Tab-separated table of C-alpha atoms in Angstrom:
chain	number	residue	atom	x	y	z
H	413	UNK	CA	0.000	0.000	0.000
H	414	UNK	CA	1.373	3.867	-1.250
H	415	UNK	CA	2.520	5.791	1.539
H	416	UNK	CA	2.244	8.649	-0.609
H	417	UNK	CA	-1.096	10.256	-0.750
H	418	UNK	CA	-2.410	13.519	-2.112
H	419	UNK	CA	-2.197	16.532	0.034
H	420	UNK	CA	-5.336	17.390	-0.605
H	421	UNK	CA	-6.849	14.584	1.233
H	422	UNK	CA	-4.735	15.013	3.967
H	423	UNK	CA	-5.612	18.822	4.771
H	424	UNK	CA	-9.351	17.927	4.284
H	425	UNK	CA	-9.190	15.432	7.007
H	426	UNK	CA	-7.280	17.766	8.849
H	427	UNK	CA	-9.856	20.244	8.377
H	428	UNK	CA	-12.561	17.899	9.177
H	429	UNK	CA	-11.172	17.166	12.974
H	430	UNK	CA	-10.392	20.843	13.393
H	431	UNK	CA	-14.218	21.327	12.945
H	432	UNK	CA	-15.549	18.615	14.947
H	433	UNK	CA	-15.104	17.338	18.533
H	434	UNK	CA	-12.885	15.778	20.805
H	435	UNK	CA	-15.150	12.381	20.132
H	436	UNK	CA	-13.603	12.586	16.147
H	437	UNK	CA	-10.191	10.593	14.853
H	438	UNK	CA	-7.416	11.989	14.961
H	439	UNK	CA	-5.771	11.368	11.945
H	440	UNK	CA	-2.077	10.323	11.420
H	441	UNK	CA	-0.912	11.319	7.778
H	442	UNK	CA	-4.301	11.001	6.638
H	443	UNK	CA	-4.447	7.387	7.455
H	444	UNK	CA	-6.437	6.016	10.275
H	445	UNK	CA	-6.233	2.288	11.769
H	446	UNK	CA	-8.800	-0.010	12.325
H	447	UNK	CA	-9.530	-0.897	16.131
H	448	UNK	CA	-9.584	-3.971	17.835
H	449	UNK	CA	-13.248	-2.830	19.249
H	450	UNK	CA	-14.083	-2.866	15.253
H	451	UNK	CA	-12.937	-6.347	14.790
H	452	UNK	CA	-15.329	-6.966	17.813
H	453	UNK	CA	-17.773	-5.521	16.018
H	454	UNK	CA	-17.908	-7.943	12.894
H	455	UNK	CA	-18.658	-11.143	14.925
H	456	UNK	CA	-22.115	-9.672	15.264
H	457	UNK	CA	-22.710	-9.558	11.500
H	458	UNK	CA	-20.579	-13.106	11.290
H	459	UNK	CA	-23.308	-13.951	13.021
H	460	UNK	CA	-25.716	-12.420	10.944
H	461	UNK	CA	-24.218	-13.869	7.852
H	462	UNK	CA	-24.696	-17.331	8.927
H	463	UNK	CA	-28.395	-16.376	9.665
H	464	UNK	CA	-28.821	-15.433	5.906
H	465	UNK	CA	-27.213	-18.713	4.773
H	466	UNK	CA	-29.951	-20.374	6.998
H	467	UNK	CA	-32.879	-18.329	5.558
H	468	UNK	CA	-31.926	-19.215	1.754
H	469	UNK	CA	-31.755	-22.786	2.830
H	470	UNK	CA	-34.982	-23.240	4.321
H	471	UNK	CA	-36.295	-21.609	1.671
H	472	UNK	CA	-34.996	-22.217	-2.072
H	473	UNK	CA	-37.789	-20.734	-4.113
H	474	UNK	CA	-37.859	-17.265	-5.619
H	475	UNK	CA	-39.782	-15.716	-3.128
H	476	UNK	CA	-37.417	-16.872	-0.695
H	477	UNK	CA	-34.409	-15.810	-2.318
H	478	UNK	CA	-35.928	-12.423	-2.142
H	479	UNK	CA	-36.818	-12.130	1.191
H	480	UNK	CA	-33.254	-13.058	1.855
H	481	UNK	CA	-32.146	-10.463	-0.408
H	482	UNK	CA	-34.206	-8.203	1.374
H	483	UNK	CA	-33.065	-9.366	5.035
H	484	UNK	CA	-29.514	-9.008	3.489
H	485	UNK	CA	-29.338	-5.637	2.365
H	486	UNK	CA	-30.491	-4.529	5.308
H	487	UNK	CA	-27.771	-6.348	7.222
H	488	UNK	CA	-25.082	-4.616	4.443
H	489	UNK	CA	-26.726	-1.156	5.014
H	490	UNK	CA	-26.638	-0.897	8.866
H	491	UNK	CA	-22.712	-2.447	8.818
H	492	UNK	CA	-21.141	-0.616	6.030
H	493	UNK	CA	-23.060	3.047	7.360
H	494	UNK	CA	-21.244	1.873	11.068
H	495	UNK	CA	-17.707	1.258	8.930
H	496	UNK	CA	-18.162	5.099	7.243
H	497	UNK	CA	-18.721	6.461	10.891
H	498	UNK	CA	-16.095	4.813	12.459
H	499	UNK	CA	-13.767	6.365	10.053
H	500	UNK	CA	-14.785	9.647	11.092
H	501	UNK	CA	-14.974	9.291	15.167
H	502	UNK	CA	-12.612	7.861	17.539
H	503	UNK	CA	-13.088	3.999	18.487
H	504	UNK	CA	-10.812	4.727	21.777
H	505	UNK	CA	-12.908	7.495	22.968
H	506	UNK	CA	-14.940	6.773	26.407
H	507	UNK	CA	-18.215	7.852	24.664
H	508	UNK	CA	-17.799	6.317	21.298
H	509	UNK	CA	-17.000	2.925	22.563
H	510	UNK	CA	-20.268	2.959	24.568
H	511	UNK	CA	-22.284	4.158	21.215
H	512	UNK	CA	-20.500	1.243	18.983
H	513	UNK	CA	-21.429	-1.210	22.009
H	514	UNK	CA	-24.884	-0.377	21.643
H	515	UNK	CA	-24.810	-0.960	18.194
H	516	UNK	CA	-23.270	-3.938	18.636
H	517	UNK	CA	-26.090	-5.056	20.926
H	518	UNK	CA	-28.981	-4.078	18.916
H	519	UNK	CA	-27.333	-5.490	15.663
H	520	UNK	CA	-27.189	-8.836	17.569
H	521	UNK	CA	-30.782	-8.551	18.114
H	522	UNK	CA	-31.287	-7.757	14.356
H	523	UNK	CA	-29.225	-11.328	13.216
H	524	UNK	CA	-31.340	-13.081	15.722
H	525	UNK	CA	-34.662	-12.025	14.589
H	526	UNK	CA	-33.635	-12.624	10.443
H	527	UNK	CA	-35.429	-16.213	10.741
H	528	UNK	CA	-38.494	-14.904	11.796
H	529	UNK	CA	-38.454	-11.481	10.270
H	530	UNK	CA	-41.290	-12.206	7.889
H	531	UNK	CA	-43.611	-13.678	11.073
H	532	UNK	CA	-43.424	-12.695	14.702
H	533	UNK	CA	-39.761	-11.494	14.939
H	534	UNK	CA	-40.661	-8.819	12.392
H	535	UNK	CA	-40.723	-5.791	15.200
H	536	UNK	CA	-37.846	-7.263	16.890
H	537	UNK	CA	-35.992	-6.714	13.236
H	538	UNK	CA	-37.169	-3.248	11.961
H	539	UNK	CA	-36.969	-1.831	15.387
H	540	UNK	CA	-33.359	-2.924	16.067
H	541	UNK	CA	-32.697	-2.101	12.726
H	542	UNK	CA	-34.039	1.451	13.054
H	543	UNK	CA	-32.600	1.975	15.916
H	544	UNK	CA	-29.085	1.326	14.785
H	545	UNK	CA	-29.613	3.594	11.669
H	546	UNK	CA	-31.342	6.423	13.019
H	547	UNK	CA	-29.813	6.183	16.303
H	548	UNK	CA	-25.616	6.141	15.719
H	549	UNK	CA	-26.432	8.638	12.683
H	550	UNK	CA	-27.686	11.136	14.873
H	551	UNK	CA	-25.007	10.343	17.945
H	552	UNK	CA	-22.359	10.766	15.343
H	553	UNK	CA	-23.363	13.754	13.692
H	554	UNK	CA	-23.543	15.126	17.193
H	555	UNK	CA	-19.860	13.727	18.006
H	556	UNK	CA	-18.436	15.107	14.518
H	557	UNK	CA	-19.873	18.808	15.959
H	558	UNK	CA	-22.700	19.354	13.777
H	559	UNK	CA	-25.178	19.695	16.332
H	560	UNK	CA	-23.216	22.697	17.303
H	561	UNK	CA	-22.385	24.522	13.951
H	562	UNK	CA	-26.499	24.016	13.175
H	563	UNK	CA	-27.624	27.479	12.514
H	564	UNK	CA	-24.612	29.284	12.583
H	565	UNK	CA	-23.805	28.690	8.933
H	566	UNK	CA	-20.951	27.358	7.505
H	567	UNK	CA	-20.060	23.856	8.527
H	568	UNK	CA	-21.106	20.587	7.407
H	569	UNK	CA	-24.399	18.417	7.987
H	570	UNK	CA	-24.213	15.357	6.266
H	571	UNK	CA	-24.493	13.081	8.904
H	572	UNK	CA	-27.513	15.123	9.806
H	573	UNK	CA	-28.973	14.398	6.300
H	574	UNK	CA	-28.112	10.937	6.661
H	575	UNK	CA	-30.338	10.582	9.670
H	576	UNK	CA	-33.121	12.330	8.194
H	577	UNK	CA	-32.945	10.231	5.412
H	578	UNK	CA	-33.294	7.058	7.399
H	579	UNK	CA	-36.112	8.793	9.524
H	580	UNK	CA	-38.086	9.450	6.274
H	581	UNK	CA	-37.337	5.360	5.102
H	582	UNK	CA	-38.637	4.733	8.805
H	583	UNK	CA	-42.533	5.151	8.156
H	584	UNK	CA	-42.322	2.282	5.177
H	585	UNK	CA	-40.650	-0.427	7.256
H	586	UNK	CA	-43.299	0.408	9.352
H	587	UNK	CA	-45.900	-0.004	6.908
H	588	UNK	CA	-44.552	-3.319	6.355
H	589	UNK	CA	-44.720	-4.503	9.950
H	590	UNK	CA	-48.640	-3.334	9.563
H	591	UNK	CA	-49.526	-5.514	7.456
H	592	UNK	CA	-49.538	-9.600	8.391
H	593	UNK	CA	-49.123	-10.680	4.201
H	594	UNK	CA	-45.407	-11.334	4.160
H	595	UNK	CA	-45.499	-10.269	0.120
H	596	UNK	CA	-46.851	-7.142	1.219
H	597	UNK	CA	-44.339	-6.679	3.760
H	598	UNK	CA	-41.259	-7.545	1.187
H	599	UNK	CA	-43.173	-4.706	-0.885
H	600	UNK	CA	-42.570	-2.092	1.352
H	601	UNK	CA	-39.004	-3.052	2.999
H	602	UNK	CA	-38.189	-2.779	-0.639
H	603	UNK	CA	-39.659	0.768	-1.125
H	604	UNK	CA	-37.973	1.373	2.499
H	605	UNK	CA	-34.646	-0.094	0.838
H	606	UNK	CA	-34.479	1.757	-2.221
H	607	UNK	CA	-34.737	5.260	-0.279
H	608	UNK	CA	-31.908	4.520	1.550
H	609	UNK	CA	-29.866	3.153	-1.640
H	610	UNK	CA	-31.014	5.965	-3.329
H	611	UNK	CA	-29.272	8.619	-0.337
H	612	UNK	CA	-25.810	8.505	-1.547
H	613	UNK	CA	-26.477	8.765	-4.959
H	614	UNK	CA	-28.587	11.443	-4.930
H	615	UNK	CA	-26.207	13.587	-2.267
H	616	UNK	CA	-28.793	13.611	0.213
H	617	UNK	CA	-31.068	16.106	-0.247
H	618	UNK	CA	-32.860	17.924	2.546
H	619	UNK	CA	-34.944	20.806	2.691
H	620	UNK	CA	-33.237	24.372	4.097
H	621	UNK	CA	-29.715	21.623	4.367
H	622	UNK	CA	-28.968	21.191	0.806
H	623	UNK	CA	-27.366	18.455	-0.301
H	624	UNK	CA	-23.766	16.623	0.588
H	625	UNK	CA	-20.768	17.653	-1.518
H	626	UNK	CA	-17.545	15.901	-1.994
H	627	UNK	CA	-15.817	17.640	1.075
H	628	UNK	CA	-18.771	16.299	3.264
H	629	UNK	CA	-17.555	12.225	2.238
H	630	UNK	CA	-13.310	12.613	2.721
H	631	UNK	CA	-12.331	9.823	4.644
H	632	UNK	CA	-9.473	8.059	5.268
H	633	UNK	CA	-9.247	5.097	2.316
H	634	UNK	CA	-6.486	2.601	4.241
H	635	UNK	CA	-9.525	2.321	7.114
H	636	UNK	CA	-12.316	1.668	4.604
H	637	UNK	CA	-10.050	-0.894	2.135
H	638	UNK	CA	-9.048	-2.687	5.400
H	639	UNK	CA	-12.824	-3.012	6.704
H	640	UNK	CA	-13.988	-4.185	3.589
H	641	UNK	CA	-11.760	-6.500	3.144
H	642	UNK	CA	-12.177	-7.783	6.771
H	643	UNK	CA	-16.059	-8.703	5.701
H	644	UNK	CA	-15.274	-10.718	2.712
H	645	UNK	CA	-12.924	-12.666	5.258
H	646	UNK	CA	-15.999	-13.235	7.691
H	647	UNK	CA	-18.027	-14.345	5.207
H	648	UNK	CA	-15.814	-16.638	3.821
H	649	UNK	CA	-14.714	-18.065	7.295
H	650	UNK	CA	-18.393	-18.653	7.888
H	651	UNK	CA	-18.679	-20.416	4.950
H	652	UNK	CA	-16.211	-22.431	6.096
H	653	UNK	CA	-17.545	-22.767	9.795
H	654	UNK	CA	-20.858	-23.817	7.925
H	655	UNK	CA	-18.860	-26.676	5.867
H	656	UNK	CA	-17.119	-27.907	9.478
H	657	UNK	CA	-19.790	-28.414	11.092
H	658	UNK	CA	-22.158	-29.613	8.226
H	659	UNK	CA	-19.327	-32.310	7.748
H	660	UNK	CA	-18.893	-33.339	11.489
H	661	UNK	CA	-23.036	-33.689	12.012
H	662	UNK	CA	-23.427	-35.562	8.709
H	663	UNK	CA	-23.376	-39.365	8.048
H	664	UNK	CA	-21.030	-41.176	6.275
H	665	UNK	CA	-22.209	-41.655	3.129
H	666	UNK	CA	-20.914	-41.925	-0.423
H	667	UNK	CA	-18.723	-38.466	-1.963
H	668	UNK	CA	-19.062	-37.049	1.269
H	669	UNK	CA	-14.949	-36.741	1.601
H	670	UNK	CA	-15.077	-35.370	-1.854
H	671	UNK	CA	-18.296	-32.908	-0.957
H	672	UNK	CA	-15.881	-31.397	1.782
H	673	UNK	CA	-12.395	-31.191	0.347
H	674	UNK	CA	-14.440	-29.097	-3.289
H	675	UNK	CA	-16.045	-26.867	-0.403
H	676	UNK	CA	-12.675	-25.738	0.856
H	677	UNK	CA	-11.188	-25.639	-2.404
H	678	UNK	CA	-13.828	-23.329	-3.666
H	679	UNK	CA	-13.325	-21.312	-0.311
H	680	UNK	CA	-9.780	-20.832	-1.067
H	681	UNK	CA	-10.297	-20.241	-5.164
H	682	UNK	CA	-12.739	-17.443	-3.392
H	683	UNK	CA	-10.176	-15.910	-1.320
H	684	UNK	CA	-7.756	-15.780	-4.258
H	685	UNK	CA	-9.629	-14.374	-6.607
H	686	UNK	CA	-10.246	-11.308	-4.261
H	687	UNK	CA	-7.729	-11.021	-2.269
H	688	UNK	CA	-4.455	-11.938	-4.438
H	689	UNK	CA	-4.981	-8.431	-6.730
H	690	UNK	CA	-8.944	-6.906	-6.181
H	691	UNK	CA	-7.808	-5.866	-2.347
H	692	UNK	CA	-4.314	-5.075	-2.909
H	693	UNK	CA	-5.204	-2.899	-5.930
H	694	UNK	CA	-8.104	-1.670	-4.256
H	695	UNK	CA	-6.987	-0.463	-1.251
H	696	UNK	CA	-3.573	1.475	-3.133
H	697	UNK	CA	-6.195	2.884	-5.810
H	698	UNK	CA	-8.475	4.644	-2.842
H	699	UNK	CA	-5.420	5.812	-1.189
H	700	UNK	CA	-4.112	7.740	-4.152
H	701	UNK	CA	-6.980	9.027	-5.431
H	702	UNK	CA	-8.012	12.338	-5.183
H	703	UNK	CA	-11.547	11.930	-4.089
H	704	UNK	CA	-11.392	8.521	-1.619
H	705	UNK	CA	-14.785	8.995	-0.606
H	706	UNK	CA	-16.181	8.836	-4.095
H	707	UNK	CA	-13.998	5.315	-4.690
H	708	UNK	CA	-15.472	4.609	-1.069
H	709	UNK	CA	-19.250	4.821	-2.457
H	710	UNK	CA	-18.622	3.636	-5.812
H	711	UNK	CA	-16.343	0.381	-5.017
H	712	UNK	CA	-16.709	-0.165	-1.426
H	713	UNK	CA	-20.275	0.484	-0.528
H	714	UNK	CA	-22.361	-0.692	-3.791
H	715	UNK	CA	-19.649	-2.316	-4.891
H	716	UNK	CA	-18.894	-5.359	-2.268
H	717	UNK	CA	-22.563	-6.271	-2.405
H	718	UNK	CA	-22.751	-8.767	-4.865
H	719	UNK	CA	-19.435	-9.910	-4.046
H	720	UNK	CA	-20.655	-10.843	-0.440
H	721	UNK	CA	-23.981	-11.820	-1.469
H	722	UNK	CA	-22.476	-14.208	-3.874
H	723	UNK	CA	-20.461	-16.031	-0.763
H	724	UNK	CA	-23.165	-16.501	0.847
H	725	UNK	CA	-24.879	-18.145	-1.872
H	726	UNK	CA	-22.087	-20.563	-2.491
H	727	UNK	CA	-22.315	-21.298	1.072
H	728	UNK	CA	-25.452	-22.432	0.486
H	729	UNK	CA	-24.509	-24.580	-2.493
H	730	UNK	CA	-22.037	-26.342	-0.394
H	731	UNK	CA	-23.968	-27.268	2.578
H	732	UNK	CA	-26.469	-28.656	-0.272
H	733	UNK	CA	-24.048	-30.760	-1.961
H	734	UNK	CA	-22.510	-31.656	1.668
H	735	UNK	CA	-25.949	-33.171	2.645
H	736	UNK	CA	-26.337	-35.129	-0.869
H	737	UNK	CA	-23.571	-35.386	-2.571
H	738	UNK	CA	-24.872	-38.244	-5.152
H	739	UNK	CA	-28.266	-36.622	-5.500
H	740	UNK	CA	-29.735	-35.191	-8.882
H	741	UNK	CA	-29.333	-31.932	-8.904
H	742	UNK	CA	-32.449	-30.074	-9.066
H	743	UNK	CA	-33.298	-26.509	-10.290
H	744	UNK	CA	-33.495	-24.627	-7.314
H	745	UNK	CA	-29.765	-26.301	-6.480
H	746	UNK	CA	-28.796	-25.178	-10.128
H	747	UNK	CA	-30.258	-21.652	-9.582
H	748	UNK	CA	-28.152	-21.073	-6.391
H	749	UNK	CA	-25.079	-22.380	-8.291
H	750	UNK	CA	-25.468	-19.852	-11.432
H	751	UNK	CA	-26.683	-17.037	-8.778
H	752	UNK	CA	-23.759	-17.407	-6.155
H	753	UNK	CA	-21.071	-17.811	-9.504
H	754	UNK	CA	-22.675	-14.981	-11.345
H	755	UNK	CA	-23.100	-12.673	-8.047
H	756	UNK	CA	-19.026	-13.201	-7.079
H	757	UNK	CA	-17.713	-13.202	-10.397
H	758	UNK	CA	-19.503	-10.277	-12.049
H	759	UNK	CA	-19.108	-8.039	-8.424
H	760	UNK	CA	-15.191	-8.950	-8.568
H	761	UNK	CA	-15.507	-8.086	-12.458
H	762	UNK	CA	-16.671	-4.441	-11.550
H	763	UNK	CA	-14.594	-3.890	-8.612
H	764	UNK	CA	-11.498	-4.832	-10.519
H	765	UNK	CA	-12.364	-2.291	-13.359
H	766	UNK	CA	-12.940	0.849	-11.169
H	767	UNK	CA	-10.181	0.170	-9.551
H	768	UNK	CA	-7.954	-0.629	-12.379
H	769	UNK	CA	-8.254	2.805	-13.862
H	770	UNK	CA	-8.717	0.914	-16.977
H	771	UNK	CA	-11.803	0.635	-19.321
H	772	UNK	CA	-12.059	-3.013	-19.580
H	773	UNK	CA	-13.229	-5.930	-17.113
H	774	UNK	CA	-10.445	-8.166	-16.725
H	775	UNK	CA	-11.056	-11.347	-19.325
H	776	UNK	CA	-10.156	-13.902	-16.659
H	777	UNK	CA	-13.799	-13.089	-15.168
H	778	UNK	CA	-15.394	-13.307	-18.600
H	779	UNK	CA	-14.718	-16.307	-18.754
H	780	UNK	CA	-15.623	-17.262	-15.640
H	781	UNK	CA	-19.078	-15.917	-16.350
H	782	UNK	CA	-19.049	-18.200	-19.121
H	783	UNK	CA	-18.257	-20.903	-17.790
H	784	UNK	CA	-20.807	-20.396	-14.930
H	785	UNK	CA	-23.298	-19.921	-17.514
H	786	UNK	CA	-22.232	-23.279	-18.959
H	787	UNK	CA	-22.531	-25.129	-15.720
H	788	UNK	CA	-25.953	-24.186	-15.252
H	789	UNK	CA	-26.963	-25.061	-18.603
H	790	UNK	CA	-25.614	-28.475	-18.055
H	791	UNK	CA	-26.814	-29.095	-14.494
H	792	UNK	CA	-30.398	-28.237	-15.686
H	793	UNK	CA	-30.246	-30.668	-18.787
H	794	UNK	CA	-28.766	-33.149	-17.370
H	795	UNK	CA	-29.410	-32.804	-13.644
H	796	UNK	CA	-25.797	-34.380	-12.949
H	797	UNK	CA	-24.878	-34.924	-9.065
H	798	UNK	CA	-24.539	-32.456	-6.631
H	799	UNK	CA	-21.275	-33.038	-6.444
H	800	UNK	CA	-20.259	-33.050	-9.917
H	801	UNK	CA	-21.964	-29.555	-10.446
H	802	UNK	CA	-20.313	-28.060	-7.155
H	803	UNK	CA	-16.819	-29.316	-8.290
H	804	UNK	CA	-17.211	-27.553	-12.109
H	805	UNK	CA	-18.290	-24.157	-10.101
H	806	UNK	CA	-15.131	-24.772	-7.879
H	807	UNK	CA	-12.939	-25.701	-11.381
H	808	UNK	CA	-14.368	-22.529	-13.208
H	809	UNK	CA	-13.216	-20.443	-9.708
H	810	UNK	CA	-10.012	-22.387	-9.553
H	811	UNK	CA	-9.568	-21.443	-13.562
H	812	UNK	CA	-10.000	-17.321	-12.440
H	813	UNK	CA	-7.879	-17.419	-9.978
H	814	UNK	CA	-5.175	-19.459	-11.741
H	815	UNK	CA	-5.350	-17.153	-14.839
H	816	UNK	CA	-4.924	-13.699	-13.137
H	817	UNK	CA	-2.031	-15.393	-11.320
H	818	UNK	CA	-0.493	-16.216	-14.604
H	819	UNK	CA	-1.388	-12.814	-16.365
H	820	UNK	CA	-0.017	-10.718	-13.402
H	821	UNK	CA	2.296	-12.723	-11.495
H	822	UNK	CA	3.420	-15.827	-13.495
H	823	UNK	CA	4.543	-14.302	-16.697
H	824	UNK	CA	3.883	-17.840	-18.305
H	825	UNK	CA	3.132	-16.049	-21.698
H	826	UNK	CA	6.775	-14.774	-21.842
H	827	UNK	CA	8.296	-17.899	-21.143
H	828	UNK	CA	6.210	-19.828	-23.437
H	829	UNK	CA	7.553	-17.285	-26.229
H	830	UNK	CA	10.891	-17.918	-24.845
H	831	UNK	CA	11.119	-21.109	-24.844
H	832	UNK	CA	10.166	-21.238	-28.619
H	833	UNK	CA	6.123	-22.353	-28.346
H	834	UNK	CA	4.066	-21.077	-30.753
H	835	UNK	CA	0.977	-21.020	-28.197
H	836	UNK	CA	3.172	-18.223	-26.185
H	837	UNK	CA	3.401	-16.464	-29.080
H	838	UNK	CA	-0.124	-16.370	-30.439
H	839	UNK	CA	-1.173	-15.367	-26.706
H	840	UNK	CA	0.974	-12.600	-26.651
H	841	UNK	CA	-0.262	-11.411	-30.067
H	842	UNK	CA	-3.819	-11.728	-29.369
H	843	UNK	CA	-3.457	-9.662	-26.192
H	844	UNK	CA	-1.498	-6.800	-27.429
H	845	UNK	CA	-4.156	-6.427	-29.978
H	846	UNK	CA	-7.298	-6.665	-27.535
H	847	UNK	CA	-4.609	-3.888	-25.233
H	848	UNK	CA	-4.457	-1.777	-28.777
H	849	UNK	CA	-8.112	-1.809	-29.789
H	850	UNK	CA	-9.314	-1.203	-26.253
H	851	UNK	CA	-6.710	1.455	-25.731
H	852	UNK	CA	-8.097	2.964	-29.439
H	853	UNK	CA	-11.827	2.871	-27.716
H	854	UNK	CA	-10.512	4.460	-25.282
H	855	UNK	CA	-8.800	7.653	-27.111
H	856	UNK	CA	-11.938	7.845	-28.939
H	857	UNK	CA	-14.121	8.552	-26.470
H	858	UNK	CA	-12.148	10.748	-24.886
């Protein structure tokens, strides 16, 4: 990671604890660290996560799969809002640690009432959920001193806006829990949702406050690259805890060895594919970039969702295929398979690009996609065994990972060439015209 960064960013954090209180970070050449009371934090949505996997699995249908998604955005919403605050106020302060523990608290009480959220743990859900939102928005716009520039002029107020915003999305979860018809409920969480996905976008807009400007969102990038990438490690681990204990509680029957050693190999493929270049790259291209709190909304906040959504879907898959690995496979276990690939693949595809600073997704991915695409086609033809579907998704991941490695790492092209093959040859060829037709695009657009 740089340890250059531009000054800019540096004097507007600077400026951004000279205007707020005691309760803000402090921070040290623009960077700021991530606290062990954060990493405390995340077993709460760990927790969570495993919840979700539990809700798709009881329930493989569409409707299902949408409550889920509904349940899980949620869950993404109230942790990455708490991972954008805790960038701007001080985990170590007396205060803040007490605000983060209640967050903690009620966010535990959120993941426990996911199963039932469509039934009779629906209040238990929306009102922790609510709480956290509205609540630590308003306790940190207090503790980054807007309470006390309100009026004066001058100043900033987004995390005011922010907690307006989530007090106007309040009234529709509330609608929901109204009615007892579960679709209507998903209806309005939805219409609840999509005003709070719509906030950032739209700069948060309220009346006689204006709206949020790019001086309003400077954070520091190191802290929200780190977090980030802590989450995709919890959900991976509790993929992983999910496969243990599957495998320990399960009887020995036939592929069952084989069911467990593809569901750690697809783990790993998982963890290379994001973490051997989409972190590394990510993380250096938010420090050095002028704006880190655009990068932060664009790559970090909308863009980690399908990536996480899509490890929780393979989790899914493998407990599935851990149960019965000989059986048929049916749709709904082909639908999870093409929805988990597609959701990881495509959300590492994007995140790679913006953070690239190139115009192209990286082909290693379309292929994947592909590939995924074939799998699913195949599994609902000829409805192979579980286990023969869930070890082609784990080859295709295994292929991804294996190929960036080579393109950016290996430098197996050049020694093919050198060593005379024709193959290394043709490769090269081939992709310094795809490099010189993109690059052309590119020119002519600009």
């Amino acid at each position: 990671m740089p340890e250059a960064r531009p000054a800019g960013v540096g004097a507007a954090l600077a400026a951004v604890h000279r205007r707020a209180t005691a309760l803000a970070r402090e921070y040290e050449g623009g960077r700021a660290a991530v606290s062990n009371l954060e990493l405390f934090f995340d077993l709460v949505f760990a927790f969570a996560i495993t919840q979700l996997s539990h809700a798709l699995l009881v329930d493989l249908t569409f409707t299902g799969a949408l409550r889920t998604a509904v349940l899980f955005f949620a869950v993404w919403w109230a942790w990455i809002y708490t991972t954008w605050v805790t960038n701007w106020i001080d985990p170590e302060r007396g205060a803040n640690r007490i605000a983060i523990g209640v967050v903690m608290g009620l966010s535990l009480a959120m993941g426990c009432a996911i199963p039932t959220a469509y039934g009779a743990g629906g209040k238990a859900f929306v009102g922790a959920y609510l709480a956290v939102q509205i609540g630590r928005s308003f306790y940190s716009s207090y503790a980054m001193g807007e309470w006390r520039q309100f009026g004066r002029g001058g100043g900033s107020h987004n995390l005011l806006r922010i907690s307006l915003w989530f007090v106007a999305s309040a009234p529709l979860w509330l609608a929901g829990l109204a009615t007892p018809d579960a679709d209507a409920r998903t209806a309005w969480w939805i219409a609840a949702l999509a005003v709070e996905y719509a906030g950032p976008m739209a700069r948060f807009p309220v009346p006689g406050l204006g709206r949020s400007t790019a001086s309003d969102w400077i954070i520091a990038g190191n802290h929200m690259a780190e977090r980030c990438a802590l989450f995709i490690i919890i959900a991976l681990g509790e993929g992983l805890l999910i496969t243990g204990a599957t495998f320990a509680g399960a009887q020995g029957t036939r592929g069952l060895t084989a069911a467990f050693l593809n569901a750690f190999l697809g783990s790993f493929a998982m963890w290379w594919i994001y973490f051997d270049l989409g972190a590394r790259r990510g993380a250096e291209h938010i420090e050095s970039h002028d704006n880190p709190g655009l990068v932060a909304r664009q790559a970090f906040t909308y863009g980690h969702i399908p990536i996480v959504a899509g490890i929780i879907v393979l989790a899914v898959l493998d407990e599935l295929a851990l149960e019965h690995p000989l059986e048929p496979s049916a749709p709904a276990y082909v639908a999870v398979l093409g929805g988990g690939m597609a959701l990881f693949v495509w959300g590492n595809m994007a995140f790679k690009k913006v953070t690239s600073g190139r115009p192209w997704y990286p082909l290693s991915h379309a292929v994947g996609l592909w590939l995924a695409a074939l799998i699913a086609v195949w599994g609902l033809v000829d409805q192979p065994p579980r286990l023969a579907l869930a070890a082609a998704s784990t080859a295709a991941l295994t292929t991804i990972a294996l190929w960036e490695w080579g393109s950016f790492h290996g430098g197996w092209i050049e020694r093919m060439e050198a060593r005379g093959w024709r193959l290394g040859t043709v490769l090269r060829q081939r992709s310094d015209r795809l490099r010189a037709r993109r690059e052309a695009k590119t020119a002519a657009r600009g």
